[in-house]
XYZ file of C-alpha atoms in Angstrom:
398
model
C 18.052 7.287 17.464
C 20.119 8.321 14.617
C 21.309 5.540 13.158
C 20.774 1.301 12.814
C 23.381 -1.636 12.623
C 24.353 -1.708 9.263
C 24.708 -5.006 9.947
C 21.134 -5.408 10.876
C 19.654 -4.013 8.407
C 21.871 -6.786 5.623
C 20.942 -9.407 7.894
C 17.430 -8.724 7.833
C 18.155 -7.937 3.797
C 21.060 -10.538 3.034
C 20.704 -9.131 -0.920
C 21.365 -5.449 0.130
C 25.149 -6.542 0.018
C 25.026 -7.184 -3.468
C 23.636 -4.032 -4.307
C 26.108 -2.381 -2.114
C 28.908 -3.894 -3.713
C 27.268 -2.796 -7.395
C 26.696 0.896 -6.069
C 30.624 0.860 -5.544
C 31.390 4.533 -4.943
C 27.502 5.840 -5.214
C 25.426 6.587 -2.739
C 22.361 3.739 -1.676
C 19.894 3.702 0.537
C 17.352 1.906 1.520
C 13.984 3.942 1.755
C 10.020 3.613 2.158
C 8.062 0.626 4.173
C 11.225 -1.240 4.846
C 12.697 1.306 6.746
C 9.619 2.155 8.590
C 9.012 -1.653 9.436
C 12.647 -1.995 10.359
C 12.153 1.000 13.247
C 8.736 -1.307 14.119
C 10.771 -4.378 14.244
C 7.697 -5.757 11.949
C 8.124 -8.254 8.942
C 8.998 -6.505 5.351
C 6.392 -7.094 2.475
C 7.791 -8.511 -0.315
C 9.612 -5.368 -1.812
C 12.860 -3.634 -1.113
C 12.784 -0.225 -2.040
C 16.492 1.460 -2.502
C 17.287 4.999 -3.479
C 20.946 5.554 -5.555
C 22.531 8.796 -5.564
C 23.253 7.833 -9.214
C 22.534 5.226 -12.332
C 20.056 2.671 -10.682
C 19.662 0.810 -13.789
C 23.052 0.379 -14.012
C 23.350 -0.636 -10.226
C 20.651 -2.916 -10.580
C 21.923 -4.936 -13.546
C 25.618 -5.500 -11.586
C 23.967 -6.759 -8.661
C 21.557 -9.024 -10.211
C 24.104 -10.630 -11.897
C 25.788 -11.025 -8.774
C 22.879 -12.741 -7.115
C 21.903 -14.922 -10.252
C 19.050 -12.842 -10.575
C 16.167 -11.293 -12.885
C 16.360 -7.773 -13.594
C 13.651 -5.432 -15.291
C 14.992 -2.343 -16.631
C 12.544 1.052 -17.364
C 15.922 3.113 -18.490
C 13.606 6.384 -19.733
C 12.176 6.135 -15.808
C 15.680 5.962 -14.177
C 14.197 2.672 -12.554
C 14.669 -1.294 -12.245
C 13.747 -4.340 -10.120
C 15.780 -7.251 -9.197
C 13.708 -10.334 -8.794
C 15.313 -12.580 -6.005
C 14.806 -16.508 -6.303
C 12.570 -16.333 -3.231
C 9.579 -14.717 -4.919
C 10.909 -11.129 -3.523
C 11.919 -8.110 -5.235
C 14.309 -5.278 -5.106
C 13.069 -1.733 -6.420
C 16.033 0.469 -7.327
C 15.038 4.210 -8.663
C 17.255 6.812 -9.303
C 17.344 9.748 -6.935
C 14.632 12.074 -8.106
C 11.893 14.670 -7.530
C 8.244 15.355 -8.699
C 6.237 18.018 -9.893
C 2.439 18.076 -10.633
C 1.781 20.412 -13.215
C -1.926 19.422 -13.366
C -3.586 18.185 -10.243
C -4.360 14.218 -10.272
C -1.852 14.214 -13.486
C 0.802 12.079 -13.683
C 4.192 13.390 -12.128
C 7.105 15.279 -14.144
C 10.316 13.617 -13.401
C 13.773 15.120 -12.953
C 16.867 13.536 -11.671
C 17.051 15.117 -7.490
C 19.205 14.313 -4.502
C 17.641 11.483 -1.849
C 15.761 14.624 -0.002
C 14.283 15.416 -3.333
C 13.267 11.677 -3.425
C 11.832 11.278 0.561
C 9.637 14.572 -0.158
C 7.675 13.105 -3.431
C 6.416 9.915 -1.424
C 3.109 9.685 0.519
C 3.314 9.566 3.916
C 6.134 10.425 6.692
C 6.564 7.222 7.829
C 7.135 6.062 4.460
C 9.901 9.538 3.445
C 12.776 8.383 5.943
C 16.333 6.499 4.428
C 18.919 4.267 5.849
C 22.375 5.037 4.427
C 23.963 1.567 3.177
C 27.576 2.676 2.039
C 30.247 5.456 3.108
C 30.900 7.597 6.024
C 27.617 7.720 7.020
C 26.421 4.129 6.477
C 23.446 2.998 9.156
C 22.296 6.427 9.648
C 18.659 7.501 9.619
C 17.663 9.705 6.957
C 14.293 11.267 8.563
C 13.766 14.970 6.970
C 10.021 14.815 7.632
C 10.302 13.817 11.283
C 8.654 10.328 10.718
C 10.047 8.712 13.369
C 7.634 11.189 15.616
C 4.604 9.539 13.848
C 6.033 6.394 14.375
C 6.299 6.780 17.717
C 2.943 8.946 17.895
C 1.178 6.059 16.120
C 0.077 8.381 13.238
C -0.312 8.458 9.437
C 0.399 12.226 8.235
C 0.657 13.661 4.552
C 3.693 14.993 3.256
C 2.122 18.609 2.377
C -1.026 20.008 2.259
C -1.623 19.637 -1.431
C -0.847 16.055 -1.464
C -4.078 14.677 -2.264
C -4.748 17.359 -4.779
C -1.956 16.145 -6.695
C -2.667 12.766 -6.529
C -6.473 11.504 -4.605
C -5.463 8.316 -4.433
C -3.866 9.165 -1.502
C -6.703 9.186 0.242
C -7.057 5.170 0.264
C -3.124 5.204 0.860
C -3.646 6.771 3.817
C -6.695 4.350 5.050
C -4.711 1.287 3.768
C -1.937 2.163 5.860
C -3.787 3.913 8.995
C -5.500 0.099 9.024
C -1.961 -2.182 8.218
C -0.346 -0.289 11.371
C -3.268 0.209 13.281
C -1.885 4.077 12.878
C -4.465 6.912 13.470
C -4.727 9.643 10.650
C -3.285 12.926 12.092
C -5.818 15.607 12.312
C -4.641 17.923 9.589
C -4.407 14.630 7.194
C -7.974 13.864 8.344
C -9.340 17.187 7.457
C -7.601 16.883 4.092
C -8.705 13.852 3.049
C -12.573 14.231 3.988
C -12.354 17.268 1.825
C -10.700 15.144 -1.064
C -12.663 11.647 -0.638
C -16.219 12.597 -1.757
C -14.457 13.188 -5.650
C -12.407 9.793 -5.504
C -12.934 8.721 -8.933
C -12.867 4.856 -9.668
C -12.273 5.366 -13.435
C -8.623 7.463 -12.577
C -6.108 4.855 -13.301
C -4.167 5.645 -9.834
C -7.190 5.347 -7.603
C -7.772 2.089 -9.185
C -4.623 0.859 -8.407
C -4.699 2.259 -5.085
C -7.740 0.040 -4.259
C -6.457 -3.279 -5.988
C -3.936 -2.842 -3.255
C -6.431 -1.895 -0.517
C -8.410 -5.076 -1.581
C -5.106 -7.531 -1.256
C -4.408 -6.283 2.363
C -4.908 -9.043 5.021
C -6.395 -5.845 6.269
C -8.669 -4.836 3.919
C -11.926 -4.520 6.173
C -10.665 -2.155 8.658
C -8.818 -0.221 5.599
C -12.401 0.266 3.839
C -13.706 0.970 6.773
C -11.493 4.002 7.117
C -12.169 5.100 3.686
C -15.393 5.137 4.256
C -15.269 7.024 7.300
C -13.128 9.762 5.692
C -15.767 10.222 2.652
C -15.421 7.937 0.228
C -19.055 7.793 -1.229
C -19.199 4.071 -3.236
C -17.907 2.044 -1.157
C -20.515 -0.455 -0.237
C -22.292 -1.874 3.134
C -19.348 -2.126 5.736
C -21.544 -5.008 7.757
C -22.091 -6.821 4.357
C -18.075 -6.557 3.296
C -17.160 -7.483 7.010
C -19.114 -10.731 6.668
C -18.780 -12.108 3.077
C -14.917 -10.868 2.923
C -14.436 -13.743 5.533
C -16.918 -16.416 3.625
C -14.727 -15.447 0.666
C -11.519 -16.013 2.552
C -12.623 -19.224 3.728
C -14.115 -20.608 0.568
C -11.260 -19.910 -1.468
C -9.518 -22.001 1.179
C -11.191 -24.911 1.013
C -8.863 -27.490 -0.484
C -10.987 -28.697 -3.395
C -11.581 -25.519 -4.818
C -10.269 -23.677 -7.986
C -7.346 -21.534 -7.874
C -8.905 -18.589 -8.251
C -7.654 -14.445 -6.754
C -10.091 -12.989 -4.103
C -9.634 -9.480 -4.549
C -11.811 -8.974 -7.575
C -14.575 -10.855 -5.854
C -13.972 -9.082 -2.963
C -14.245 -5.582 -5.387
C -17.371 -7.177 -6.333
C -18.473 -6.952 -2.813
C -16.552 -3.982 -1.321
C -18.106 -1.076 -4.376
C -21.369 -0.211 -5.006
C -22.707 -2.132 -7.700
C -24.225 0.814 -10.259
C -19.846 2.214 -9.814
C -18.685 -1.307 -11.081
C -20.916 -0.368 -13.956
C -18.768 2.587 -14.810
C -15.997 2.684 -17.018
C -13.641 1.789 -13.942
C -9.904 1.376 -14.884
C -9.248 -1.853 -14.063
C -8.689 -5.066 -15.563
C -11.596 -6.431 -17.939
C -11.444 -10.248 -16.456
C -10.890 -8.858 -13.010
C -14.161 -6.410 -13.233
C -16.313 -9.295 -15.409
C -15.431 -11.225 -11.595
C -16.619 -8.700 -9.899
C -19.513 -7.708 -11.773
C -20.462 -11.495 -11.076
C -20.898 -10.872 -7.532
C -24.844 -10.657 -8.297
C -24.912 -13.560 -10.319
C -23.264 -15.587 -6.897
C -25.940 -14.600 -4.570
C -29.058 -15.414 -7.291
C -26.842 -18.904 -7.614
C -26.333 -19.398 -3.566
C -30.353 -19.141 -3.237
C -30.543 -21.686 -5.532
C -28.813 -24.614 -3.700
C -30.317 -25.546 -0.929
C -32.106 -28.462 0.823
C -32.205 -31.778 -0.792
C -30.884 -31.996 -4.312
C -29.833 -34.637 -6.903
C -25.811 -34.489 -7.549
C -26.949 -34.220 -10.778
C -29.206 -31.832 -10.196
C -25.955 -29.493 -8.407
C -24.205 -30.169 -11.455
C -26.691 -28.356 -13.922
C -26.319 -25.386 -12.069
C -23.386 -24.818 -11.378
C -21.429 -26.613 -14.229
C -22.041 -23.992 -16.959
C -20.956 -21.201 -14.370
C -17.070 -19.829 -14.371
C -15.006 -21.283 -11.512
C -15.073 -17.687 -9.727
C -18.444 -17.395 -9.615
C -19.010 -20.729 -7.790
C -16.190 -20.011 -5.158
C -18.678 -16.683 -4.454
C -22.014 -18.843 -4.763
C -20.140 -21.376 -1.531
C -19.054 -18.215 0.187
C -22.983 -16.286 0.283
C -24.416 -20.072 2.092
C -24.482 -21.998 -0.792
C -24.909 -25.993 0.193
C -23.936 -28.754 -2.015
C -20.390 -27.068 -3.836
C -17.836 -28.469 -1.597
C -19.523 -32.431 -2.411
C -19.722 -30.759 -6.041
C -15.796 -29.783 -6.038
C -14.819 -33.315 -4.601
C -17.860 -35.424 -7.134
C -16.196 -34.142 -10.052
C -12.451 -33.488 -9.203
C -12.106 -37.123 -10.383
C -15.085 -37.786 -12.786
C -13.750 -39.261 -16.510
C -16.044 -40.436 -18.595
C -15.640 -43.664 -20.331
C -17.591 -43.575 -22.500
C -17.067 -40.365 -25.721
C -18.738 -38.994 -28.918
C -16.686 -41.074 -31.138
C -17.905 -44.414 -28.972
C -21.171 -43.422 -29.897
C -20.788 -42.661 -33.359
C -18.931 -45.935 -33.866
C -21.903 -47.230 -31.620
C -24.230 -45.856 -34.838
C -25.306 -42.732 -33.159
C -26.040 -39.879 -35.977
C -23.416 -37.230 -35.253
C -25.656 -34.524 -33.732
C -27.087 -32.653 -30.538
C -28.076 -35.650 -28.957
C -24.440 -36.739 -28.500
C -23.778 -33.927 -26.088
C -27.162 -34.754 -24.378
C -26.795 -38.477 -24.133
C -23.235 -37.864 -22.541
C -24.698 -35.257 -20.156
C -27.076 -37.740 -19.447
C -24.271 -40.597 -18.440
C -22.520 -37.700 -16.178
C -25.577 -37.513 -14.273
C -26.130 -41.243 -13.553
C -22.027 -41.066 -12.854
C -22.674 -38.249 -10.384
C -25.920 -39.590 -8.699
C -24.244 -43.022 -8.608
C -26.849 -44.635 -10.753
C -24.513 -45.678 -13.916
C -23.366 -49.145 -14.877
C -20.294 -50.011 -13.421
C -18.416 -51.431 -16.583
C -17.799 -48.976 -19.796
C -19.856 -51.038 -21.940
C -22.763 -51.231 -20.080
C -22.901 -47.510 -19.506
C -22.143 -47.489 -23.804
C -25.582 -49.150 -23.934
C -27.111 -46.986 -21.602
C -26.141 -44.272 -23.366
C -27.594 -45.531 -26.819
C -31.050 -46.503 -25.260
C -30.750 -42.814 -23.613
C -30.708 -41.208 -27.233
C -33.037 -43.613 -28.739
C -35.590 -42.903 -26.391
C -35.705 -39.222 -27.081
């Protein structure tokens, strides 16, 4: 096969037309996973990569006026991305090619034609184009013959030196070997087990790489791959098979907190003496995972018979992340915990009990997290004022 339905491809991508329109006389395509899934007849991500022979900032602002759109510019980068009302997003780069002058640097950028731009990406399934305007619109762009490893099943490197010049590779490879269910070719394979033992978690790109690896519905089998091609810190596979799905399913439970898995699931996934590391990623998405610990100590905690009240002490004081991990490691009580206090409102506050002729002080905070107690164990007097003058012969007592 040599070429698609144009119209297929702007039916499956309704906003390609605007973009088409924009390009007027200069060359588009569309390029990377979308392509790929296309030839898989698989469902896109959220992203639409497109190559122009020419100015894609330029292209991009046209056609996201068009569609009523936001559009991000990076002008010095040649680059832009329209973001469509339906929570997707259309990358537009400029036609270019690479160079590494330093291996694991960042790239050198020059303007290139669209074979320039197939031959810097990762993978060949991810370096083939469909045309979207002139002569040649629907054909197949496939210089690296990635239709063969499509058909072959396989994930294979662009070049030999490709994870020299950037190791992060390595868990590109996994995380896509695992999405497709794609074995690694055996020249790939060979390259990567000689690269994955040096995979270095405080490299900005590797990093990133494994953010994404952790957001993949399949993450397990990806780390799992990883693992098997050398990479040394990444953690117990039986213990990240099993708490990646308590994780999933505690974060779906619908009275708790709205909080991301992945860095939990980092938490779980690396070693813990690498999280201690300078590792380049965010500082509230590593404090999450260096919490991990902190979960499991918690979990042991909460078992058997306890006082509401009693649940409340320990895990009030703890960040909302932290208890989603605690429920996930066999921690009893948190779901009644979630629902007890989704809808707890005190009646009775500080200024009550000033007015009341409480000294301001400590004992304010204590009497009041003595009343939510009796409100969580069902003890407290049902009318405000009555729990008022609970509250009062609380502090007195003391």
């Amino acid at each position: 096969m040599d070429s698609v339905s144009l119209q297929e491809v702007l039916q499956r991508h309704p906003s390609l037309r605007e973009v088409v329109k924009a390009a007027d006389r200069v060359g588009v395509c569309l390029v990377g996973g979308s392509v790929r899934d296309l030839l898989l007849d698989r469902v896109d991500g959220a992203d639409i990569d497109v190559v122009v022979e020419g100015d894609a900032v330029q292209v991009a602002r046209v056609a996201a006026a068009d569609l009523g759109a936001r559009v991000a510019t990076h002008e010095r980068f040649g680059t832009a991305e329209i973001h469509l009302p339906d929570g997707r997003w259309i990358d537009l780069v400029s036609a270019r090619r690479e160079t590494y002058p330093v291996a694991g640097a960042l790239p050198v950028v020059q303007a290139g034609t669209l074979d320039d731009d197939l031959a810097r990406r990762d993978i060949t399934v991810n370096a083939m184009a469909i045309r979207l305007n002139g002569e040649a619109a629907g054909e197949i762009v496939d210089p690296c013959d990635g239709r063969h490893d499509l058909a072959a099943r396989l994930v294979r490197i662009m070049h030999p030196e490709s994870f020299a010049d950037d190791p992060s590779r390595v868990l590109r490879v996994a995380r896509y070997g695992a999405r497709l269910d794609f074995g690694v070719e055996a020249v790939t394979r060979r390259a990567a087990e000689r690269a994955a033992p040096d995979l270095d978690l405080t490299s900005a790109r590797v990093a990133e790489e494994l953010v994404r690896t952790l957001q993949e519905p399949a993450a397990v089998p990806a780390l799992a791959l990883a693992a098997r091609l050398g990479v040394s810190w990444i953690a117990d596979l039986d213990t990240i098979r099993a708490e990646f799905a308590a994780l999933d399913t505690a974060v779906g439970v619908s009275s708790a907190p709205n909080v991301p898995v992945w860095p939990l699931r980092l938490g779980v996934a690396v070693q813990p003496q690498w999280l201690e590391r300078d590792v380049a990623i965010d500082g509230w998405a590593l404090s999450m995972a260096r919490a991990v610990p902190t979960a499991r100590t918690l979990a042991g905690r909460l078992h058997g018979q306890m006082r509401m009240s009693q649940v409340d002490d320990l895990l009030r004081p703890v960040a909302p992340p932290v208890v989603v991990a605690a429920r996930a490691f066999g921690a009893d009580h948190v779901d009644a915990w979630w629902q007890a206090t989704a809808t707890l409102d005190l009646a009775v506050t500080g200024h009550d009990l000033i007015q009341a002729g409480v000294v301001p002080g400590p004992q304010l905070g204590r009497g009041l997290a003595w009343l939510r107690g009796q409100m969580l164990d069902g003890t407290a007097p049902a009318t405000r004022d009555d729990q008022l003058t609970a509250v009062v012969d609380y502090i007195q007592r003391q």
